[in-house]
Amino acid sequence: MFYFFIFAAAIASFIRFFPKVKSRYDYGMLIFILTFSLISVSGFRDDEVLKMAHKRLSTIFLGGSACVMISIFVCPVWAGEELHDSIAIKLEILGDFLEAFVGEYFKTTKEEESKDKKSFLEGYKSILNSKSNDESLANFARWEPGHGKFKFRHPWNQYLKIGALSRQCAYRMEALKEQLNSDTKGSHEIRSTIQELCTEMCLESSMALKQLSSSIKTMTRNSSPETHVANAKAAVKSLNSLLQSSLWKEADLLSVIPAVTVASLLIDIVDCTEEIADSANVLASIINFVVDETNEKLPKEVSQSPTCECAEPDPKIENSHVVIIVDDSKCNKCNKI
């Protein structure tokens, strides 16, 4: 019998180190091994082993039930809700960094605003080492009952995927931050050449990340992030064409490398933003996010027929993308088709 107890404890200890078992049931396996060992050892001196095991299991059951009841009904602290909010906050932090980086690198912001935005340039550091915290929250969330907007079998793994992509983006931002602290930033002429396209990439990616953050936090869905990502991809295409042009052949290599490094990192961030947007769309499809109809309406400027002579152009629209709707109906003012 003694060898049987040793063999059972050894098997339980071995099973504990399986990755899936360790990530979800490590504490339970540890308590089982401890309880099993205590009862097995005490069985050599006490004849009432079953009675002792019953008391031990009853104590564990009562304590676990009390903790569950208090956690649900008295002081509810939901790990799933905390994970949901933390993922949304991560995306907002990434968006704030990109917005602050543009003003700091190209010196487009005022000195007072630059001091205020320096705190945004440090926010990405909280994302770099968030993997263990996200995995712990996801593990706890799987054991929680359905509550509020979080139903049973909520796709917590998709949150972990978005968190992993956020960390990849944060590592690239850390490299960008080092470019700000570097003494060799390249010539001002080279930076001014890529300033417009890099600024557009940063701002469009920043707006896309912030829209995704708001979408995840409120569980609503709109087309704004896809539009900003498309604009950022268009800027990337233009920047690639500019970098491959003959303009750079006569430039000094040492003055080109820092600017090209920043441009390359921004291109990677745009690609990472696109992956985050795709993962967020998958999450929205699984959970069935509510469609935000306020962002799906067309602007008032496109309500008139473009072939109508009485339609006056709006001076506020400058170089913007306008959707043209061709309609065969007659205009009420000039009675023309």
Tab-separated table of C-alpha atoms in Angstrom:
chain	number	residue	atom	x	y	z
A	1	MET	CA	0.000	0.000	0.000
A	2	PHE	CA	2.864	2.372	0.784
A	3	TYR	CA	4.294	1.928	-2.718
A	4	PHE	CA	0.872	2.604	-4.195
A	5	PHE	CA	0.683	5.943	-2.386
A	6	ILE	CA	4.141	6.891	-3.634
A	7	PHE	CA	3.224	5.901	-7.195
A	8	ALA	CA	-0.048	7.905	-7.123
A	9	ALA	CA	1.712	11.017	-5.780
A	10	ALA	CA	4.416	10.672	-8.448
A	11	ILE	CA	1.811	10.401	-11.228
A	12	ALA	CA	-0.022	13.492	-9.940
A	13	SER	CA	3.247	15.441	-9.778
A	14	PHE	CA	4.090	14.403	-13.359
A	15	ILE	CA	0.654	15.388	-14.703
A	16	ARG	CA	0.992	18.771	-13.032
A	17	PHE	CA	3.791	19.778	-15.431
A	18	PHE	CA	1.730	19.358	-18.591
A	19	PRO	CA	1.436	22.886	-20.128
A	20	LYS	CA	-2.373	23.004	-20.280
A	21	VAL	CA	-2.767	21.439	-16.825
A	22	LYS	CA	-0.176	23.766	-15.305
A	23	SER	CA	-1.747	26.902	-16.818
A	24	ARG	CA	-5.289	26.098	-15.642
A	25	TYR	CA	-5.196	23.540	-12.821
A	26	ASP	CA	-1.781	24.024	-11.212
A	27	TYR	CA	-3.130	25.203	-7.855
A	28	GLY	CA	-5.748	22.435	-7.727
A	29	MET	CA	-3.164	19.744	-8.500
A	30	LEU	CA	-0.857	21.159	-5.838
A	31	ILE	CA	-3.625	21.022	-3.198
A	32	PHE	CA	-4.502	17.470	-4.285
A	33	ILE	CA	-0.907	16.275	-3.886
A	34	LEU	CA	-0.628	17.971	-0.492
A	35	THR	CA	-3.909	16.530	0.784
A	36	PHE	CA	-3.144	13.069	-0.595
A	37	SER	CA	0.279	13.051	1.049
A	38	LEU	CA	-1.048	14.193	4.428
A	39	ILE	CA	-3.764	11.541	4.482
A	40	SER	CA	-1.424	8.809	3.241
A	41	VAL	CA	1.249	9.512	5.841
A	42	SER	CA	-1.246	9.843	8.677
A	43	GLY	CA	-2.807	6.486	7.732
A	44	PHE	CA	0.100	4.600	9.317
A	45	ARG	CA	-0.744	5.925	12.794
A	46	ASP	CA	-4.438	6.595	12.523
A	47	ASP	CA	-6.967	3.934	11.637
A	48	GLU	CA	-9.683	6.442	10.689
A	49	VAL	CA	-8.215	7.478	7.345
A	50	LEU	CA	-11.563	7.765	5.552
A	51	LYS	CA	-12.978	9.942	8.301
A	52	MET	CA	-9.981	12.278	8.112
A	53	ALA	CA	-10.232	12.445	4.304
A	54	HIS	CA	-13.943	13.300	4.593
A	55	LYS	CA	-13.203	16.141	7.005
A	56	ARG	CA	-10.447	17.468	4.769
A	57	LEU	CA	-12.622	17.418	1.640
A	58	SER	CA	-15.535	18.990	3.521
A	59	THR	CA	-13.308	21.808	4.736
A	60	ILE	CA	-12.031	22.460	1.206
A	61	PHE	CA	-15.568	22.406	-0.209
A	62	LEU	CA	-16.939	24.812	2.417
A	63	GLY	CA	-14.032	27.224	2.011
A	64	GLY	CA	-14.245	27.165	-1.798
A	65	SER	CA	-18.016	27.664	-1.742
A	66	ALA	CA	-17.709	30.637	0.607
A	67	CYS	CA	-15.080	32.241	-1.634
A	68	VAL	CA	-17.207	31.709	-4.751
A	69	MET	CA	-20.378	33.115	-3.153
A	70	ILE	CA	-18.581	36.208	-1.819
A	71	SER	CA	-16.771	36.795	-5.132
A	72	ILE	CA	-20.013	36.611	-7.132
A	73	PHE	CA	-22.662	38.206	-4.913
A	74	VAL	CA	-20.905	40.315	-2.237
A	75	CYS	CA	-17.722	41.768	-3.773
A	76	PRO	CA	-17.700	40.794	-7.457
A	77	VAL	CA	-14.321	41.328	-9.103
A	78	TRP	CA	-14.411	39.953	-12.634
A	79	ALA	CA	-11.086	39.016	-14.221
A	80	GLY	CA	-12.722	38.939	-17.659
A	81	GLU	CA	-13.875	42.529	-17.389
A	82	GLU	CA	-10.415	43.597	-16.252
A	83	LEU	CA	-8.812	41.816	-19.222
A	84	HIS	CA	-11.325	43.410	-21.593
A	85	ASP	CA	-10.562	46.906	-20.315
A	86	SER	CA	-6.800	46.347	-20.232
A	87	ILE	CA	-6.709	45.331	-23.911
A	88	ALA	CA	-8.642	48.469	-24.862
A	89	ILE	CA	-6.309	50.634	-22.764
A	90	LYS	CA	-3.259	49.069	-24.439
A	91	LEU	CA	-4.465	50.116	-27.882
A	92	GLU	CA	-5.167	53.644	-26.659
A	93	ILE	CA	-1.653	53.883	-25.187
A	94	LEU	CA	-0.161	52.808	-28.523
A	95	GLY	CA	-2.205	55.446	-30.340
A	96	ASP	CA	-1.090	58.164	-27.916
A	97	PHE	CA	2.551	57.208	-28.451
A	98	LEU	CA	2.345	57.558	-32.235
A	99	GLU	CA	0.653	60.929	-31.954
A	100	ALA	CA	3.285	62.195	-29.538
A	101	PHE	CA	6.172	60.718	-31.553
A	102	VAL	CA	5.299	62.744	-34.650
A	103	GLY	CA	5.442	66.037	-32.812
A	104	GLU	CA	8.631	65.137	-30.973
A	105	TYR	CA	10.611	63.715	-33.890
A	106	PHE	CA	9.667	66.272	-36.523
A	107	LYS	CA	9.319	69.131	-33.982
A	108	THR	CA	5.813	70.053	-35.165
A	109	THR	CA	4.411	70.753	-31.681
A	110	LYS	CA	4.995	73.723	-29.427
A	111	GLU	CA	7.389	73.509	-26.506
A	112	GLU	CA	4.586	73.503	-23.913
A	113	GLU	CA	2.674	70.765	-25.751
A	114	SER	CA	5.894	68.788	-26.155
A	115	LYS	CA	6.374	68.669	-22.381
A	116	ASP	CA	2.826	67.395	-21.904
A	117	LYS	CA	3.252	64.663	-24.527
A	118	LYS	CA	6.491	63.286	-23.127
A	119	SER	CA	4.468	61.170	-20.703
A	120	PHE	CA	2.759	59.495	-23.679
A	121	LEU	CA	6.184	58.469	-25.000
A	122	GLU	CA	6.720	56.334	-21.870
A	123	GLY	CA	3.336	54.611	-21.802
A	124	TYR	CA	4.348	51.726	-24.078
A	125	LYS	CA	6.632	50.352	-21.308
A	126	SER	CA	3.611	49.094	-19.369
A	127	ILE	CA	2.692	46.886	-22.348
A	128	LEU	CA	6.060	45.195	-22.839
A	129	ASN	CA	5.810	42.885	-19.799
A	130	SER	CA	2.040	42.378	-19.731
A	131	LYS	CA	2.023	38.808	-21.079
A	132	SER	CA	1.920	37.009	-17.716
A	133	ASN	CA	-0.793	39.317	-16.399
A	134	ASP	CA	-2.957	38.828	-19.498
A	135	GLU	CA	-2.596	35.047	-19.354
A	136	SER	CA	-3.488	34.990	-15.641
A	137	LEU	CA	-6.584	37.117	-16.215
A	138	ALA	CA	-7.648	34.934	-19.151
A	139	ASN	CA	-7.166	31.801	-17.038
A	140	PHE	CA	-9.322	33.204	-14.239
A	141	ALA	CA	-11.911	34.481	-16.718
A	142	ARG	CA	-12.473	30.972	-18.105
A	143	TRP	CA	-13.718	29.862	-14.678
A	144	GLU	CA	-16.138	32.763	-14.288
A	145	PRO	CA	-19.857	32.348	-14.987
A	146	GLY	CA	-21.530	34.422	-17.653
A	147	HIS	CA	-22.104	37.998	-16.507
A	148	GLY	CA	-23.140	41.197	-18.265
A	149	LYS	CA	-21.825	41.297	-21.832
A	150	PHE	CA	-19.487	38.378	-21.197
A	151	LYS	CA	-21.355	35.179	-21.935
A	152	PHE	CA	-20.323	31.612	-21.246
A	153	ARG	CA	-17.345	30.429	-23.349
A	154	HIS	CA	-16.337	33.979	-24.178
A	155	PRO	CA	-13.408	34.057	-26.703
A	156	TRP	CA	-10.683	35.004	-24.234
A	157	ASN	CA	-7.990	33.548	-26.499
A	158	GLN	CA	-8.760	36.260	-29.032
A	159	TYR	CA	-8.014	38.875	-26.366
A	160	LEU	CA	-4.649	37.206	-25.787
A	161	LYS	CA	-3.931	37.376	-29.515
A	162	ILE	CA	-4.669	41.110	-29.589
A	163	GLY	CA	-2.497	41.561	-26.504
A	164	ALA	CA	0.395	39.708	-28.197
A	165	LEU	CA	0.113	41.947	-31.263
A	166	SER	CA	0.051	44.981	-28.984
A	167	ARG	CA	3.325	43.886	-27.401
A	168	GLN	CA	4.903	43.415	-30.831
A	169	CYS	CA	3.856	46.935	-31.717
A	170	ALA	CA	5.202	48.235	-28.383
A	171	TYR	CA	8.627	46.685	-29.053
A	172	ARG	CA	8.828	48.582	-32.334
A	173	MET	CA	7.853	51.739	-30.499
A	174	GLU	CA	10.690	51.144	-28.066
A	175	ALA	CA	13.047	51.178	-31.044
A	176	LEU	CA	11.456	54.429	-32.218
A	177	LYS	CA	11.951	55.909	-28.763
A	178	GLU	CA	15.666	55.106	-29.016
A	179	GLN	CA	15.796	57.085	-32.263
A	180	LEU	CA	14.528	60.118	-30.365
A	181	ASN	CA	17.344	59.769	-27.831
A	182	SER	CA	19.985	59.101	-30.476
A	183	ASP	CA	22.546	61.791	-31.285
A	184	THR	CA	22.551	60.898	-34.985
A	185	LYS	CA	19.098	61.728	-36.324
A	186	GLY	CA	20.216	62.423	-39.875
A	187	SER	CA	20.103	65.647	-41.805
A	188	HIS	CA	17.139	67.975	-41.512
A	189	GLU	CA	16.701	67.903	-45.297
A	190	ILE	CA	16.249	64.131	-45.372
A	191	ARG	CA	13.744	64.209	-42.518
A	192	SER	CA	11.752	66.981	-44.168
A	193	THR	CA	11.543	64.850	-47.326
A	194	ILE	CA	9.759	62.001	-45.550
A	195	GLN	CA	8.000	64.134	-42.942
A	196	GLU	CA	4.632	64.402	-44.679
A	197	LEU	CA	4.272	60.682	-45.403
A	198	CYS	CA	5.599	59.578	-42.010
A	199	THR	CA	3.278	62.019	-40.285
A	200	GLU	CA	0.317	60.637	-42.207
A	201	MET	CA	1.304	57.066	-41.340
A	202	CYS	CA	1.609	57.911	-37.642
A	203	LEU	CA	-1.602	59.904	-37.358
A	204	GLU	CA	-3.704	57.460	-39.376
A	205	SER	CA	-2.374	54.502	-37.378
A	206	SER	CA	-2.925	56.425	-34.162
A	207	MET	CA	-6.550	57.175	-35.056
A	208	ALA	CA	-7.097	53.553	-36.104
A	209	LEU	CA	-5.752	52.242	-32.775
A	210	LYS	CA	-7.842	54.700	-30.776
A	211	GLN	CA	-10.967	53.787	-32.752
A	212	LEU	CA	-10.264	50.102	-32.152
A	213	SER	CA	-9.784	50.806	-28.454
A	214	SER	CA	-13.134	52.574	-28.271
A	215	SER	CA	-14.790	49.831	-30.325
A	216	ILE	CA	-13.541	47.066	-28.008
A	217	LYS	CA	-14.325	48.986	-24.843
A	218	THR	CA	-17.914	49.797	-25.859
A	219	MET	CA	-18.409	46.592	-27.891
A	220	THR	CA	-19.564	48.558	-30.920
A	221	ARG	CA	-18.468	48.219	-34.515
A	222	ASN	CA	-17.835	50.907	-37.145
A	223	SER	CA	-15.853	51.327	-40.355
A	224	SER	CA	-13.550	54.119	-39.159
A	225	PRO	CA	-10.543	51.904	-38.230
A	226	GLU	CA	-10.530	50.242	-41.654
A	227	THR	CA	-10.562	53.654	-43.328
A	228	HIS	CA	-7.608	54.895	-41.269
A	229	VAL	CA	-5.667	51.682	-41.895
A	230	ALA	CA	-6.287	52.013	-45.640
A	231	ASN	CA	-5.010	55.595	-45.562
A	232	ALA	CA	-1.908	54.498	-43.653
A	233	LYS	CA	-1.264	51.706	-46.187
A	234	ALA	CA	-1.552	54.216	-49.023
A	235	ALA	CA	1.042	56.403	-47.298
A	236	VAL	CA	3.306	53.356	-46.931
A	237	LYS	CA	3.042	52.673	-50.655
A	238	SER	CA	3.958	56.271	-51.464
A	239	LEU	CA	6.868	56.174	-49.014
A	240	ASN	CA	8.217	52.981	-50.581
A	241	SER	CA	8.108	54.643	-53.985
A	242	LEU	CA	9.945	57.646	-52.586
A	243	LEU	CA	12.645	55.506	-50.969
A	244	GLN	CA	13.213	53.623	-54.219
A	245	SER	CA	13.547	56.779	-56.290
A	246	SER	CA	16.852	58.200	-57.539
A	247	LEU	CA	16.597	61.045	-55.021
A	248	TRP	CA	18.608	59.068	-52.453
A	249	LYS	CA	21.509	58.000	-54.630
A	250	GLU	CA	23.390	61.285	-54.284
A	251	ALA	CA	22.707	61.668	-50.547
A	252	ASP	CA	25.231	60.882	-47.835
A	253	LEU	CA	24.681	57.370	-46.474
A	254	LEU	CA	25.249	58.364	-42.830
A	255	SER	CA	22.593	61.081	-43.076
A	256	VAL	CA	20.102	58.726	-44.747
A	257	ILE	CA	20.310	55.707	-42.410
A	258	PRO	CA	18.628	57.266	-39.295
A	259	ALA	CA	15.681	58.618	-41.287
A	260	VAL	CA	15.247	55.371	-43.224
A	261	THR	CA	15.357	53.429	-39.942
A	262	VAL	CA	12.490	55.497	-38.557
A	263	ALA	CA	10.547	55.082	-41.792
A	264	SER	CA	11.100	51.306	-41.741
A	265	LEU	CA	9.888	51.032	-38.143
A	266	LEU	CA	6.791	53.075	-38.954
A	267	ILE	CA	6.034	50.763	-41.889
A	268	ASP	CA	6.244	47.780	-39.507
A	269	ILE	CA	3.923	49.556	-37.074
A	270	VAL	CA	1.389	50.137	-39.851
A	271	ASP	CA	1.485	46.419	-40.698
A	272	CYS	CA	1.092	45.574	-37.012
A	273	THR	CA	-1.852	47.975	-36.757
A	274	GLU	CA	-3.492	46.204	-39.682
A	275	GLU	CA	-3.075	42.850	-37.925
A	276	ILE	CA	-4.562	44.288	-34.733
A	277	ALA	CA	-7.522	45.610	-36.733
A	278	ASP	CA	-8.061	42.181	-38.331
A	279	SER	CA	-7.945	40.467	-34.920
A	280	ALA	CA	-10.358	43.022	-33.487
A	281	ASN	CA	-12.722	42.376	-36.406
A	282	VAL	CA	-12.579	38.651	-35.681
A	283	LEU	CA	-13.425	39.374	-32.045
A	284	ALA	CA	-16.288	41.634	-33.126
A	285	SER	CA	-17.654	38.899	-35.407
A	286	ILE	CA	-17.508	36.231	-32.695
A	287	ILE	CA	-19.144	38.358	-30.004
A	288	ASN	CA	-21.474	40.145	-32.457
A	289	PHE	CA	-20.580	43.736	-31.633
A	290	VAL	CA	-23.418	46.221	-32.052
A	291	VAL	CA	-23.064	48.261	-35.260
A	292	ASP	CA	-22.526	51.954	-34.558
A	293	GLU	CA	-24.927	53.552	-37.022
A	294	THR	CA	-23.755	57.103	-36.286
A	295	ASN	CA	-20.515	56.452	-38.182
A	296	GLU	CA	-22.212	54.731	-41.100
A	297	LYS	CA	-24.187	57.741	-42.356
A	298	LEU	CA	-23.072	59.615	-45.454
A	299	PRO	CA	-22.220	63.312	-45.156
A	300	LYS	CA	-24.736	65.902	-46.190
A	301	GLU	CA	-22.524	67.159	-49.036
A	302	VAL	CA	-23.147	64.028	-51.118
A	303	SER	CA	-26.938	64.141	-50.923
A	304	GLN	CA	-27.267	66.236	-54.094
A	305	SER	CA	-26.797	64.932	-57.601
A	306	PRO	CA	-23.281	65.716	-58.924
A	307	THR	CA	-24.647	66.488	-62.412
A	308	CYS	CA	-26.936	69.185	-61.150
A	309	GLU	CA	-25.859	72.693	-62.169
A	310	CYS	CA	-27.490	74.321	-59.166
A	311	ALA	CA	-25.424	72.332	-56.679
A	312	GLU	CA	-22.880	74.689	-55.169
A	313	PRO	CA	-19.558	73.255	-54.004
A	314	ASP	CA	-18.833	73.443	-50.349
A	315	PRO	CA	-15.661	75.500	-49.689
A	316	LYS	CA	-14.961	73.517	-46.493
A	317	ILE	CA	-14.171	70.369	-48.504
A	318	GLU	CA	-10.522	70.428	-49.523
A	319	ASN	CA	-8.778	67.405	-51.035
A	320	SER	CA	-11.057	64.961	-49.231
A	321	HIS	CA	-12.446	61.689	-50.476
A	322	VAL	CA	-16.054	62.318	-51.546
A	323	VAL	CA	-18.490	59.538	-52.313
A	324	ILE	CA	-20.473	60.296	-55.488
A	325	ILE	CA	-23.938	58.802	-55.811
A	326	VAL	CA	-25.390	58.780	-59.312
A	327	ASP	CA	-29.145	59.218	-59.232
A	328	ASP	CA	-31.517	59.499	-62.202
A	329	SER	CA	-34.104	61.494	-60.276
A	330	LYS	CA	-34.806	65.140	-61.077
A	331	CYS	CA	-33.504	68.011	-59.054
A	332	ASN	CA	-36.166	70.070	-57.273
A	333	LYS	CA	-34.404	73.388	-57.984
A	334	CYS	CA	-33.530	73.283	-61.710
A	335	ASN	CA	-35.855	70.425	-62.803
A	336	LYS	CA	-32.994	68.695	-64.625
A	337	ILE	CA	-32.060	65.060	-64.585
